[in-house]
Protein backbone atom coordinates (compact mmCIF):
# COMPACT_ATOMS: atom_id res chain seq x y z
CA UNK A 1 0.00 0.00 0.00
CA UNK A 2 2.60 2.53 -1.06
CA UNK A 3 1.34 6.03 -0.52
CA UNK A 4 1.00 6.58 -4.25
CA UNK A 5 -2.23 4.65 -3.75
CA UNK A 6 -3.46 6.63 -0.77
CA UNK A 7 -5.66 9.65 -1.15
CA UNK A 8 -5.54 12.57 1.20
CA UNK A 9 -9.05 13.37 2.42
CA UNK A 10 -10.57 15.35 5.26
CA UNK A 11 -13.04 13.85 7.68
CA UNK A 12 -15.54 16.57 6.94
CA UNK A 13 -15.43 18.44 3.65
CA UNK A 14 -17.31 21.67 3.14
CA UNK A 15 -20.43 21.20 1.07
CA UNK A 16 -21.34 23.67 -1.64
CA UNK A 17 -23.54 26.42 -0.29
CA UNK A 18 -26.18 28.53 -1.99
CA UNK A 19 -28.86 30.99 -1.02
CA UNK A 20 -31.28 28.93 -3.15
CA UNK A 21 -31.96 25.51 -1.61
CA UNK A 22 -32.80 24.14 -5.05
CA UNK A 23 -29.18 24.71 -6.07
CA UNK A 24 -27.72 22.72 -3.16
CA UNK A 25 -26.01 19.77 -4.82
CA UNK A 26 -23.50 17.19 -3.68
CA UNK A 27 -20.04 17.99 -5.09
CA UNK A 28 -18.50 15.44 -7.41
CA UNK A 29 -14.88 16.45 -6.90
CA UNK A 30 -14.68 15.88 -3.15
CA UNK A 31 -16.08 13.69 -0.41
CA UNK A 32 -18.70 15.21 1.86
CA UNK A 33 -19.52 13.96 5.33
CA UNK A 34 -22.70 12.50 3.87
CA UNK A 35 -21.16 10.76 0.88
CA UNK A 36 -18.09 9.26 2.54
CA UNK A 37 -20.15 6.58 4.30
CA UNK A 38 -22.33 5.65 1.33
CA UNK A 39 -19.96 3.14 -0.27
CA UNK A 40 -17.11 0.94 0.94
CA UNK A 41 -14.86 2.62 -1.64
CA UNK A 42 -15.49 6.06 -0.19
CA UNK A 43 -15.14 4.83 3.40
CA UNK A 44 -11.92 3.13 2.32
CA UNK A 45 -10.47 6.52 1.45
CA UNK A 46 -11.17 7.68 5.00
CA UNK A 47 -9.45 4.56 6.34
CA UNK A 48 -6.49 5.20 4.05
CA UNK A 49 -6.20 8.65 5.56
CA UNK A 50 -5.87 7.09 9.02
CA UNK A 51 -3.08 4.83 7.76
CA UNK A 52 -1.53 7.91 6.21
CA UNK A 53 -1.25 9.45 9.68
CA UNK A 54 0.82 6.62 11.11
CA UNK A 55 3.71 9.02 10.62
CA UNK A 56 3.28 12.71 9.82
CA UNK A 57 6.83 12.94 8.36
CA UNK A 58 9.08 13.70 6.77
CA UNK A 59 9.94 16.16 9.48
CA UNK A 60 12.61 16.70 12.08
CA UNK A 61 10.61 16.27 15.24
CA UNK A 62 10.71 13.72 18.01
CA UNK A 63 7.95 11.60 19.47
CA UNK A 64 5.95 11.01 16.36
CA UNK A 65 4.29 7.63 16.37
CA UNK A 66 6.86 5.60 14.49
CA UNK A 67 9.25 4.17 17.07
CA UNK A 68 12.28 4.42 14.79
CA UNK A 69 11.16 7.81 13.52
CA UNK A 70 12.12 9.44 10.29
CA UNK A 71 13.76 12.19 12.24
CA UNK A 72 17.00 14.01 12.89
CA UNK A 73 16.66 12.99 16.53
CA UNK A 74 15.23 9.46 16.71
CA UNK A 75 14.28 7.66 19.89
CA UNK A 76 17.58 5.83 20.30
CA UNK A 77 19.20 9.22 20.91
CA UNK A 78 17.09 9.32 24.09
CA UNK A 79 18.69 6.07 25.28
CA UNK A 80 22.23 4.81 25.80
CA UNK A 81 22.45 3.51 22.21
CA UNK A 82 23.35 6.80 20.52
CA UNK A 83 23.88 10.54 20.82
CA UNK A 84 23.04 13.21 18.30
CA UNK A 85 26.04 14.57 16.38
CA UNK A 86 24.86 18.19 16.19
CA UNK A 87 23.86 19.74 19.49
CA UNK A 88 22.14 23.07 18.84
CA UNK A 89 18.39 22.81 19.25
CA UNK A 90 18.37 19.01 19.40
CA UNK A 91 15.81 17.86 22.03
CA UNK A 92 17.69 14.70 23.06
CA UNK A 93 20.57 16.94 24.13
CA UNK A 94 18.91 20.31 24.75
CA UNK A 95 16.13 18.88 26.91
CA UNK A 96 16.57 15.22 27.72
CA UNK A 97 20.29 15.00 28.49
CA UNK A 98 20.07 18.15 30.57
CA UNK A 99 17.04 16.91 32.48
CA UNK A 100 15.34 20.16 31.56
CA UNK A 101 12.09 18.82 30.17
CA UNK A 102 8.70 19.28 31.74
CA UNK A 103 5.02 19.86 30.95
CA UNK A 104 5.79 23.02 28.94
CA UNK A 105 8.52 21.51 26.77
CA UNK A 106 7.10 21.79 23.25
CA UNK A 107 8.05 18.30 22.04
CA UNK A 108 5.16 16.68 23.93
CA UNK A 109 2.14 18.75 22.89
CA UNK A 110 2.23 17.79 19.17
CA UNK A 111 2.52 14.11 20.05
CA UNK A 112 -0.49 14.14 22.38
CA UNK A 113 -2.52 16.21 19.92
CA UNK A 114 -1.63 14.05 16.91
CA UNK A 115 -2.45 10.80 18.67
CA UNK A 116 -5.85 11.95 19.87
CA UNK A 117 -6.64 13.45 16.47
CA UNK A 118 -5.91 10.03 14.97
CA UNK A 119 -7.93 8.29 17.68
CA UNK A 120 -10.89 10.55 16.94
CA UNK A 121 -10.66 9.65 13.24
CA UNK A 122 -10.79 5.98 14.23
CA UNK A 123 -13.82 6.63 16.44
CA UNK A 124 -15.62 8.49 13.64
CA UNK A 125 -14.83 5.67 11.23
CA UNK A 126 -15.95 2.92 13.61
CA UNK A 127 -19.22 4.70 14.43
CA UNK A 128 -20.19 5.35 10.82
CA UNK A 129 -19.08 2.04 9.34
CA UNK A 130 -20.85 0.17 12.14
CA UNK A 131 -24.07 1.97 11.17
CA UNK A 132 -23.56 1.48 7.42
CA UNK A 133 -25.32 -1.02 5.18
CA UNK A 134 -22.04 -2.47 3.87
CA UNK A 135 -21.95 -6.26 3.57
CA UNK A 136 -20.84 -8.04 6.74
CA UNK A 137 -17.46 -9.21 5.44
CA UNK A 138 -16.47 -5.73 4.25
CA UNK A 139 -17.70 -4.12 7.42
CA UNK A 140 -15.86 -6.56 9.69
CA UNK A 141 -12.58 -6.16 7.80
CA UNK A 142 -12.74 -2.37 7.88
CA UNK A 143 -13.69 -2.19 11.55
CA UNK A 144 -10.89 -4.60 12.47
CA UNK A 145 -8.32 -2.38 10.78
CA UNK A 146 -9.65 0.72 12.53
CA UNK A 147 -9.58 -1.01 15.93
CA UNK A 148 -5.99 -2.07 15.35
CA UNK A 149 -4.98 1.47 14.37
CA UNK A 150 -6.76 2.98 17.36
CA UNK A 151 -4.96 0.57 19.69
CA UNK A 152 -1.67 1.45 17.99
CA UNK A 153 -2.20 5.15 18.65
CA UNK A 154 -3.13 4.47 22.26
CA UNK A 155 0.03 2.45 22.81
CA UNK A 156 2.08 5.33 21.42
CA UNK A 157 0.62 7.50 24.19
CA UNK A 158 1.01 4.85 26.89
CA UNK A 159 4.69 4.32 26.06
CA UNK A 160 5.39 7.91 27.07
CA UNK A 161 2.80 8.89 29.66
CA UNK A 162 1.45 5.71 31.25
CA UNK A 163 -2.32 5.64 31.67
CA UNK A 164 -4.27 7.99 29.39
CA UNK A 165 -7.98 8.71 28.80
CA UNK A 166 -9.64 5.93 26.81
CA UNK A 167 -12.11 7.53 24.41
CA UNK A 168 -14.03 5.29 22.01
CA UNK A 169 -16.70 7.65 20.67
CA UNK A 170 -16.42 10.85 18.61
CA UNK A 171 -16.55 13.91 20.86
CA UNK A 172 -18.05 17.27 19.97
CA UNK A 173 -17.83 20.08 22.51
CA UNK A 174 -20.58 22.08 20.79
CA UNK A 175 -22.97 19.21 21.44
CA UNK A 176 -21.58 17.65 24.61
CA UNK A 177 -20.05 20.56 26.48
CA UNK A 178 -17.75 19.59 29.33
CA UNK A 179 -18.68 15.93 28.95
CA UNK A 180 -15.91 15.69 26.37
CA UNK A 181 -13.34 15.89 29.18
CA UNK A 182 -12.30 12.45 30.34
CA UNK A 183 -10.00 11.58 33.25
CA UNK A 184 -6.98 9.35 32.74
CA UNK A 185 -7.60 5.63 32.83
CA UNK A 186 -5.14 3.57 34.82
CA UNK A 187 -2.21 1.86 33.13
CA UNK A 188 -3.83 -1.50 33.84
CA UNK A 189 -7.09 -0.41 32.22
CA UNK A 190 -5.22 0.81 29.13
CA UNK A 191 -3.36 -2.48 28.83
CA UNK A 192 -6.60 -4.45 29.14
CA UNK A 193 -8.21 -2.21 26.51
CA UNK A 194 -5.44 -2.90 24.00
CA UNK A 195 -5.55 -6.63 24.73
CA UNK A 196 -9.30 -6.71 24.04
CA UNK A 197 -9.14 -4.47 20.96
CA UNK A 198 -6.33 -6.45 19.37
CA UNK A 199 -7.98 -9.83 19.92
CA UNK A 200 -11.22 -8.53 18.45
CA UNK A 201 -9.35 -7.05 15.51
CA UNK A 202 -7.32 -10.21 14.92
CA UNK A 203 -10.49 -12.28 14.68
CA UNK A 204 -11.55 -10.38 11.55
CA UNK A 205 -8.17 -9.58 10.01
CA UNK A 206 -6.57 -11.76 7.34
CA UNK A 207 -3.52 -13.88 8.02
CA UNK A 208 -1.89 -12.42 4.90
CA UNK A 209 -2.66 -9.62 2.46
CA UNK A 210 -2.07 -9.36 -1.27
CA UNK A 211 0.93 -7.38 -2.48
CA UNK A 212 -1.31 -4.47 -3.45
CA UNK A 213 -2.44 -4.21 0.19
CA UNK A 214 1.04 -4.32 1.74
CA UNK A 215 1.06 -2.18 4.86
CA UNK A 216 -2.47 -3.04 5.96
CA UNK A 217 -3.07 -4.73 9.28
CA UNK A 218 -3.09 -8.51 9.56
CA UNK A 219 -3.67 -10.97 12.38
CA UNK A 220 0.07 -10.98 12.97
CA UNK A 221 0.16 -7.19 13.30
CA UNK A 222 -2.67 -7.19 15.84
CA UNK A 223 -1.00 -9.94 17.87
CA UNK A 224 2.38 -8.19 17.66
CA UNK A 225 0.84 -5.02 19.09
CA UNK A 226 -0.94 -7.00 21.79
CA UNK A 227 2.13 -9.06 22.64
CA UNK A 228 4.40 -6.06 22.92
CA UNK A 229 1.86 -4.29 25.14
CA UNK A 230 1.71 -7.34 27.40
CA UNK A 231 5.50 -7.57 27.49
CA UNK A 232 5.82 -3.91 28.47
CA UNK A 233 3.22 -4.50 31.20
CA UNK A 234 5.13 -7.54 32.57
CA UNK A 235 2.15 -9.77 31.83
CA UNK A 236 4.58 -12.56 31.10
CA UNK A 237 2.28 -15.53 30.51
CA UNK A 238 -0.01 -13.45 28.30
CA UNK A 239 2.91 -12.05 26.31
CA UNK A 240 4.42 -15.51 25.77
CA UNK A 241 1.08 -16.92 24.61
CA UNK A 242 0.39 -14.03 22.23
CA UNK A 243 3.82 -14.09 20.62
CA UNK A 244 3.60 -17.87 20.32
CA UNK A 245 0.39 -17.38 18.29
CA UNK A 246 2.41 -15.46 15.72
CA UNK A 247 5.12 -18.12 15.69
CA UNK A 248 2.54 -20.86 15.07
CA UNK A 249 0.13 -18.91 12.86
CA UNK A 250 1.35 -20.34 9.56
CA UNK A 251 1.64 -16.89 8.01
CA UNK A 252 5.06 -17.66 6.53
CA UNK A 253 7.04 -15.35 8.81
CA UNK A 254 10.74 -16.14 9.08
CA UNK A 255 14.07 -14.37 9.39
CA UNK A 256 15.35 -12.67 6.25
CA UNK A 257 18.78 -14.18 5.51
CA UNK A 258 20.68 -10.87 5.29
CA UNK A 259 20.24 -8.75 8.44
CA UNK A 260 21.54 -5.52 6.93
CA UNK A 261 19.64 -5.83 3.65
CA UNK A 262 16.26 -6.50 5.23
CA UNK A 263 15.87 -2.78 6.05
CA UNK A 264 16.61 -1.47 2.54
CA UNK A 265 13.92 -0.44 0.01
CA UNK A 266 14.97 -3.15 -2.45
CA UNK A 267 13.85 -5.81 0.05
CA UNK A 268 10.85 -4.19 1.70
CA UNK A 269 7.78 -6.23 2.61
CA UNK A 270 9.98 -9.31 2.99
CA UNK A 271 9.06 -12.45 4.93
CA UNK A 272 10.35 -11.05 8.24
CA UNK A 273 8.12 -7.97 8.22
CA UNK A 274 4.94 -8.25 10.28
CA UNK A 275 3.89 -4.61 10.08
CA UNK A 276 5.54 -1.58 8.56
CA UNK A 277 4.71 1.94 7.51
CA UNK A 278 4.83 2.39 3.78
CA UNK A 279 6.67 5.19 2.02
CA UNK A 280 7.11 6.15 -1.62
CA UNK A 281 10.10 8.23 -2.68
CA UNK A 282 9.21 11.71 -3.93
CA UNK A 283 5.56 11.29 -2.92
CA UNK A 284 5.68 10.68 0.82
CA UNK A 285 9.29 9.74 1.23
CA UNK A 286 11.79 10.64 3.88
CA UNK A 287 15.27 12.11 4.06
CA UNK A 288 16.79 9.89 6.72
CA UNK A 289 19.82 9.47 4.46
CA UNK A 290 20.49 13.18 4.99
CA UNK A 291 19.95 12.99 8.74
CA UNK A 292 21.82 9.76 9.45
CA UNK A 293 24.75 9.61 7.00
CA UNK A 294 28.24 10.60 8.17
CA UNK A 295 29.08 14.28 7.89
CA UNK A 296 31.00 13.70 4.66
CA UNK A 297 30.50 10.86 2.19
CA UNK A 298 31.57 10.28 -1.39
CA UNK A 299 28.37 11.70 -2.88
CA UNK A 300 27.65 14.54 -0.47
CA UNK A 301 27.17 14.89 3.23
CA UNK A 302 24.81 14.04 6.05
CA UNK A 303 24.10 15.47 9.47
CA UNK A 304 25.67 12.62 11.42
CA UNK A 305 22.60 12.92 13.63
CA UNK A 306 22.88 9.41 15.10
CA UNK A 307 26.22 8.59 16.72
CA UNK A 308 26.23 5.06 18.22
CA UNK A 309 27.91 4.91 21.60
CA UNK A 310 30.85 2.79 22.65
CA UNK A 311 28.44 1.35 25.23
CA UNK A 312 26.41 -0.19 22.41
CA UNK A 313 29.50 -1.32 20.48
CA UNK A 314 30.75 -3.18 23.56
CA UNK A 315 27.55 -5.25 23.60
CA UNK A 316 28.28 -6.90 20.25
CA UNK A 317 29.78 -10.31 20.90
CA UNK A 318 32.70 -11.76 19.00
CA UNK A 319 32.07 -14.88 16.97
CA UNK A 320 32.95 -17.11 19.92
CA UNK A 321 29.89 -15.77 21.75
CA UNK A 322 31.75 -13.59 24.23
CA UNK A 323 32.31 -9.85 24.53
CA UNK A 324 35.59 -8.11 25.22
CA UNK A 325 34.57 -7.77 28.87
CA UNK A 326 33.87 -11.50 29.03
CA UNK A 327 37.36 -12.30 27.77
CA UNK A 328 36.69 -13.27 24.16
CA UNK A 329 39.70 -15.02 22.65
CA UNK A 330 38.91 -13.30 19.36
CA UNK A 331 39.31 -9.77 20.69
CA UNK A 332 42.40 -8.05 19.27
CA UNK A 333 43.06 -4.62 20.82
CA UNK A 334 44.80 -3.57 17.60
CA UNK A 335 41.79 -4.64 15.48
CA UNK A 336 38.80 -4.37 17.84
CA UNK A 337 36.18 -4.54 15.09
CA UNK A 338 37.26 -7.84 13.55
CA UNK A 339 35.48 -11.16 14.17
CA UNK A 340 32.32 -9.53 15.47
CA UNK A 341 28.67 -10.51 15.44
CA UNK A 342 27.54 -9.92 11.82
CA UNK A 343 25.02 -7.35 12.99
CA UNK A 344 27.80 -5.02 14.10
CA UNK A 345 29.10 -4.17 10.62
CA UNK A 346 25.53 -4.10 9.30
CA UNK A 347 24.49 -1.54 11.91
CA UNK A 348 27.45 0.74 12.62
CA UNK A 349 29.94 2.67 10.51
CA UNK A 350 33.28 2.58 12.36
CA UNK A 351 36.80 3.80 11.58
CA UNK A 352 37.96 2.18 8.37
CA UNK A 353 34.49 1.16 7.16
CA UNK A 354 33.91 1.00 3.43
CA UNK A 355 30.85 3.14 2.77
CA UNK A 356 29.44 4.25 -0.56
CA UNK A 357 32.48 4.90 -2.80
CA UNK A 358 34.95 5.61 -0.02
CA UNK A 359 36.34 4.80 3.40
CA UNK A 360 35.06 6.51 6.54
CA UNK A 361 37.73 7.53 9.04
CA UNK A 362 36.84 8.76 12.50
CA UNK A 363 40.43 8.69 13.78
CA UNK A 364 42.27 11.90 14.56
CA UNK A 365 44.87 13.32 12.22
CA UNK A 366 43.30 12.77 8.79
CA UNK A 367 43.43 16.08 6.91
CA UNK A 368 40.14 17.82 6.01
CA UNK A 369 38.09 15.11 7.65
CA UNK A 370 34.79 16.34 9.15
CA UNK A 371 33.98 12.76 10.23
CA UNK A 372 36.73 12.61 12.84
CA UNK A 373 35.86 12.37 16.49
CA UNK A 374 35.20 15.60 18.32
CA UNK A 375 33.62 14.54 21.56
CA UNK A 376 32.54 18.10 22.26
CA UNK A 377 30.35 18.09 19.15
CA UNK A 378 31.98 21.28 17.93
CA UNK A 379 31.67 21.98 14.25
CA UNK A 380 29.06 19.26 13.75
CA UNK A 381 31.61 16.45 13.80
CA UNK A 382 30.94 13.00 15.23
CA UNK A 383 30.80 12.75 19.00
CA UNK A 384 31.46 9.02 19.52
CA UNK A 385 33.69 7.83 16.68
CA UNK A 386 30.77 5.98 15.07
CA UNK A 387 27.94 6.69 12.64
CA UNK A 388 24.76 4.80 11.85
CA UNK A 389 24.55 2.37 8.94
CA UNK A 390 21.42 0.35 9.61
CA UNK A 391 18.47 1.33 7.39
CA UNK A 392 20.56 3.93 5.55
CA UNK A 393 20.47 3.21 1.82
CA UNK A 394 23.95 3.67 0.28
CA UNK A 395 22.35 4.11 -3.15
CA UNK A 396 20.50 7.26 -2.08
CA UNK A 397 22.32 10.59 -2.35
CA UNK A 398 22.00 12.40 1.00
CA UNK A 399 19.15 14.88 0.77
CA UNK A 400 17.20 12.94 -1.82
CA UNK A 401 13.92 11.36 -0.86
CA UNK A 402 14.09 7.70 0.13
CA UNK A 403 11.15 5.35 -0.24
CA UNK A 404 12.28 2.93 2.46
CA UNK A 405 9.50 1.68 4.71
CA UNK A 406 9.68 1.91 8.50
CA UNK A 407 9.42 -1.52 10.11
CA UNK A 408 7.39 -1.52 13.30
CA UNK A 409 7.38 -5.23 14.12
CA UNK A 410 9.33 -8.07 12.54
CA UNK A 411 9.68 -11.75 13.27
CA UNK A 412 13.03 -11.50 15.10
CA UNK A 413 11.39 -9.24 17.66
CA UNK A 414 8.56 -11.72 18.12
CA UNK A 415 11.13 -14.43 18.90
CA UNK A 416 12.85 -12.16 21.42
CA UNK A 417 9.54 -11.08 22.96
CA UNK A 418 8.57 -14.72 23.36
CA UNK A 419 11.95 -15.64 24.85
CA UNK A 420 11.80 -12.85 27.41
CA UNK A 421 8.20 -13.48 28.42
CA UNK A 422 8.60 -17.27 28.61
CA UNK A 423 11.81 -16.96 30.62
CA UNK A 424 10.13 -14.65 33.12
CA UNK A 425 7.02 -16.84 33.29
CA UNK A 426 8.59 -20.30 33.63
CA UNK A 427 12.36 -19.97 33.30
CA UNK A 428 14.81 -20.79 30.50
CA UNK A 429 13.13 -23.85 29.05
CA UNK A 430 13.93 -25.45 25.70
CA UNK A 431 11.59 -23.09 23.80
CA UNK A 432 13.51 -20.06 25.10
CA UNK A 433 16.81 -21.52 23.94
CA UNK A 434 15.27 -22.38 20.57
CA UNK A 435 13.99 -18.83 19.98
CA UNK A 436 17.33 -17.33 20.97
CA UNK A 437 19.25 -19.79 18.80
CA UNK A 438 17.31 -18.78 15.70
CA UNK A 439 18.09 -15.07 16.18
CA UNK A 440 21.75 -15.72 16.99
CA UNK A 441 22.35 -18.09 14.08
CA UNK A 442 21.74 -15.35 11.53
CA UNK A 443 24.28 -13.21 13.37
CA UNK A 444 26.89 -15.98 13.10
CA UNK A 445 26.90 -16.59 16.85
CA UNK A 446 26.96 -19.90 18.72
CA UNK A 447 24.16 -21.21 20.89
CA UNK A 448 23.90 -19.89 24.42
CA UNK A 449 25.58 -21.90 27.17
CA UNK A 450 23.47 -24.67 28.64
CA UNK A 451 21.91 -24.56 32.10
CA UNK A 452 21.65 -20.79 32.43
CA UNK A 453 19.62 -19.58 35.40
CA UNK A 454 16.60 -17.36 34.85
CA UNK A 455 18.68 -14.34 35.84
CA UNK A 456 21.54 -15.29 33.50
CA UNK A 457 19.13 -15.87 30.64
CA UNK A 458 17.44 -12.54 31.38
CA UNK A 459 20.77 -10.77 30.95
CA UNK A 460 21.46 -12.57 27.66
CA UNK A 461 18.00 -11.79 26.30
CA UNK A 462 18.36 -8.12 27.18
CA UNK A 463 21.71 -7.94 25.41
CA UNK A 464 20.28 -9.75 22.40
CA UNK A 465 17.38 -7.30 22.20
CA UNK A 466 19.74 -4.37 22.35
CA UNK A 467 21.89 -5.40 19.40
CA UNK A 468 19.17 -7.02 17.29
CA UNK A 469 16.74 -4.10 17.64
CA UNK A 470 19.26 -1.25 17.73
CA UNK A 471 17.90 1.94 16.13
CA UNK A 472 14.38 0.57 15.85
CA UNK A 473 13.16 2.69 18.76
CA UNK A 474 12.82 -0.19 21.23
CA UNK A 475 15.65 0.61 23.64
CA UNK A 476 13.86 3.77 24.79
CA UNK A 477 11.01 1.72 26.27
CA UNK A 478 13.11 -1.26 27.31
CA UNK A 479 15.30 0.55 29.82
CA UNK A 480 12.24 2.22 31.30
CA UNK A 481 10.09 -0.87 31.69
CA UNK A 482 13.08 -2.74 33.16
CA UNK A 483 13.71 0.22 35.50
CA UNK A 484 17.41 0.20 34.57
CA UNK A 485 17.62 3.72 33.12
CA UNK A 486 18.72 5.35 36.39
CA UNK A 487 21.69 3.00 36.78
CA UNK A 488 22.60 3.29 33.08
CA UNK A 489 22.58 7.07 33.07
CA UNK A 490 24.49 7.30 36.34
CA UNK A 491 27.63 6.84 34.22
CA UNK A 492 28.63 8.97 31.22
CA UNK A 493 28.18 7.47 27.78
CA UNK A 494 31.39 6.51 26.03
CA UNK A 495 33.15 7.18 22.72
CA UNK A 496 36.15 5.75 20.86
CA UNK A 497 39.17 8.00 20.40
CA UNK A 498 41.66 6.73 17.81
CA UNK A 499 45.11 8.21 17.36
CA UNK A 500 47.84 7.00 15.03
CA UNK A 501 51.19 6.19 16.66
CA UNK A 502 54.04 4.79 14.52
CA UNK A 503 51.59 4.29 11.68
CA UNK A 504 49.32 2.11 13.82
CA UNK A 505 45.93 3.11 15.25
CA UNK A 506 45.69 3.21 19.03
CA UNK A 507 42.19 2.79 20.47
CA UNK A 508 41.11 4.55 23.66
CA UNK A 509 37.64 4.59 25.18
CA UNK A 510 36.76 8.08 26.44
CA UNK A 511 33.71 9.92 27.71
CA UNK A 512 31.51 11.27 24.96
CA UNK A 513 31.05 15.02 25.11
CA UNK A 514 27.47 15.74 26.05
CA UNK A 515 27.09 12.09 26.96
CA UNK A 516 26.18 12.61 30.61
CA UNK A 517 22.44 12.10 30.90
CA UNK A 518 20.54 13.65 33.80
CA UNK A 519 17.88 11.20 34.96
CA UNK A 520 15.58 11.56 37.96
CA UNK A 521 14.19 8.15 38.88
CA UNK A 522 11.38 9.78 40.88
CA UNK A 523 9.74 11.05 37.70
CA UNK A 524 11.62 10.40 34.46
CA UNK A 525 10.38 6.86 33.90
CA UNK A 526 7.30 8.62 32.52
CA UNK A 527 7.14 11.73 30.38
CA UNK A 528 5.15 14.80 31.52
CA UNK A 529 1.59 15.36 30.36
CA UNK A 530 1.66 18.59 28.31
CA UNK A 531 0.61 21.61 30.35
CA UNK A 532 -1.73 22.68 27.54
CA UNK A 533 -3.66 19.43 27.99
CA UNK A 534 -4.03 19.89 31.74
CA UNK A 535 -5.06 23.54 31.28
CA UNK A 536 -7.78 22.44 28.89
CA UNK A 537 -8.97 19.39 30.81
CA UNK A 538 -9.19 19.76 34.61
CA UNK A 539 -9.76 16.03 35.01
CA UNK A 540 -6.24 15.17 33.83
CA UNK A 541 -3.77 14.59 36.67
CA UNK A 542 -0.07 15.19 35.95
CA UNK A 543 2.50 12.42 36.32
CA UNK A 544 4.31 12.48 39.68
CA UNK A 545 6.92 15.15 40.44
CA UNK A 546 6.48 17.22 37.26
PDB file of N, CA and C in Angstrom, residues 26 76 89 91 160 195 220 227 235 279 322 325 363 379 390 445 508 519:
ATOM      1  N   UNK A  26     -24.652  17.869  -4.256  1.00  0.00           N
ATOM      2  CA  UNK A  26     -23.496  17.191  -3.682  1.00  0.00           C
ATOM      3  C   UNK A  26     -22.319  17.311  -4.636  1.00  0.00           C
ATOM      4  N   UNK A  76      16.377   6.409  19.703  1.00  0.00           N
ATOM      5  CA  UNK A  76      17.580   5.828  20.295  1.00  0.00           C
ATOM      6  C   UNK A  76      18.512   6.900  20.845  1.00  0.00           C
ATOM      7  N   UNK A  89      19.808  22.984  19.472  1.00  0.00           N
ATOM      8  CA  UNK A  89      18.389  22.813  19.249  1.00  0.00           C
ATOM      9  C   UNK A  89      17.906  21.382  19.186  1.00  0.00           C
ATOM     10  N   UNK A  91      16.472  18.150  20.754  1.00  0.00           N
ATOM     11  CA  UNK A  91      15.805  17.857  22.027  1.00  0.00           C
ATOM     12  C   UNK A  91      16.486  16.791  22.876  1.00  0.00           C
ATOM     13  N   UNK A 160       4.786   6.699  26.511  1.00  0.00           N
ATOM     14  CA  UNK A 160       5.392   7.911  27.072  1.00  0.00           C
ATOM     15  C   UNK A 160       4.802   8.301  28.416  1.00  0.00           C
ATOM     16  N   UNK A 195      -5.424  -5.172  24.867  1.00  0.00           N
ATOM     17  CA  UNK A 195      -5.555  -6.626  24.732  1.00  0.00           C
ATOM     18  C   UNK A 195      -6.886  -6.993  24.073  1.00  0.00           C
ATOM     19  N   UNK A 220      -1.247 -11.072  12.364  1.00  0.00           N
ATOM     20  CA  UNK A 220       0.072 -10.977  12.974  1.00  0.00           C
ATOM     21  C   UNK A 220       0.357  -9.604  13.534  1.00  0.00           C
ATOM     22  N   UNK A 227       1.040  -8.406  21.934  1.00  0.00           N
ATOM     23  CA  UNK A 227       2.133  -9.064  22.635  1.00  0.00           C
ATOM     24  C   UNK A 227       3.162  -8.098  23.174  1.00  0.00           C
ATOM     25  N   UNK A 235       3.152  -8.699  31.818  1.00  0.00           N
ATOM     26  CA  UNK A 235       2.150  -9.769  31.834  1.00  0.00           C
ATOM     27  C   UNK A 235       2.773 -10.949  31.074  1.00  0.00           C
ATOM     28  N   UNK A 279       6.256   3.914   2.585  1.00  0.00           N
ATOM     29  CA  UNK A 279       6.667   5.195   2.024  1.00  0.00           C
ATOM     30  C   UNK A 279       6.926   5.036   0.536  1.00  0.00           C
ATOM     31  N   UNK A 322      31.367 -14.367  23.054  1.00  0.00           N
ATOM     32  CA  UNK A 322      31.751 -13.586  24.229  1.00  0.00           C
ATOM     33  C   UNK A 322      32.078 -12.162  23.814  1.00  0.00           C
ATOM     34  N   UNK A 325      34.607  -7.727  27.407  1.00  0.00           N
ATOM     35  CA  UNK A 325      34.570  -7.766  28.870  1.00  0.00           C
ATOM     36  C   UNK A 325      34.511  -9.190  29.408  1.00  0.00           C
ATOM     37  N   UNK A 363      39.198   8.477  13.028  1.00  0.00           N
ATOM     38  CA  UNK A 363      40.435   8.693  13.780  1.00  0.00           C
ATOM     39  C   UNK A 363      40.880  10.141  13.668  1.00  0.00           C
ATOM     40  N   UNK A 379      31.555  22.007  15.693  1.00  0.00           N
ATOM     41  CA  UNK A 379      31.672  21.976  14.248  1.00  0.00           C
ATOM     42  C   UNK A 379      30.848  20.897  13.585  1.00  0.00           C
ATOM     43  N   UNK A 390      22.657   1.110   9.734  1.00  0.00           N
ATOM     44  CA  UNK A 390      21.418   0.349   9.606  1.00  0.00           C
ATOM     45  C   UNK A 390      20.291   1.204   9.031  1.00  0.00           C
ATOM     46  N   UNK A 445      26.508 -16.335  15.461  1.00  0.00           N
ATOM     47  CA  UNK A 445      26.904 -16.587  16.848  1.00  0.00           C
ATOM     48  C   UNK A 445      26.533 -18.001  17.287  1.00  0.00           C
ATOM     49  N   UNK A 508      41.293   4.139  22.267  1.00  0.00           N
ATOM     50  CA  UNK A 508      41.109   4.549  23.660  1.00  0.00           C
ATOM     51  C   UNK A 508      39.646   4.920  23.883  1.00  0.00           C
ATOM     52  N   UNK A 519      19.072  12.042  34.876  1.00  0.00           N
ATOM     53  CA  UNK A 519      17.879  11.199  34.955  1.00  0.00           C
ATOM     54  C   UNK A 519      17.424  11.149  36.405  1.00  0.00           C
TER      55      UNK A 519
END
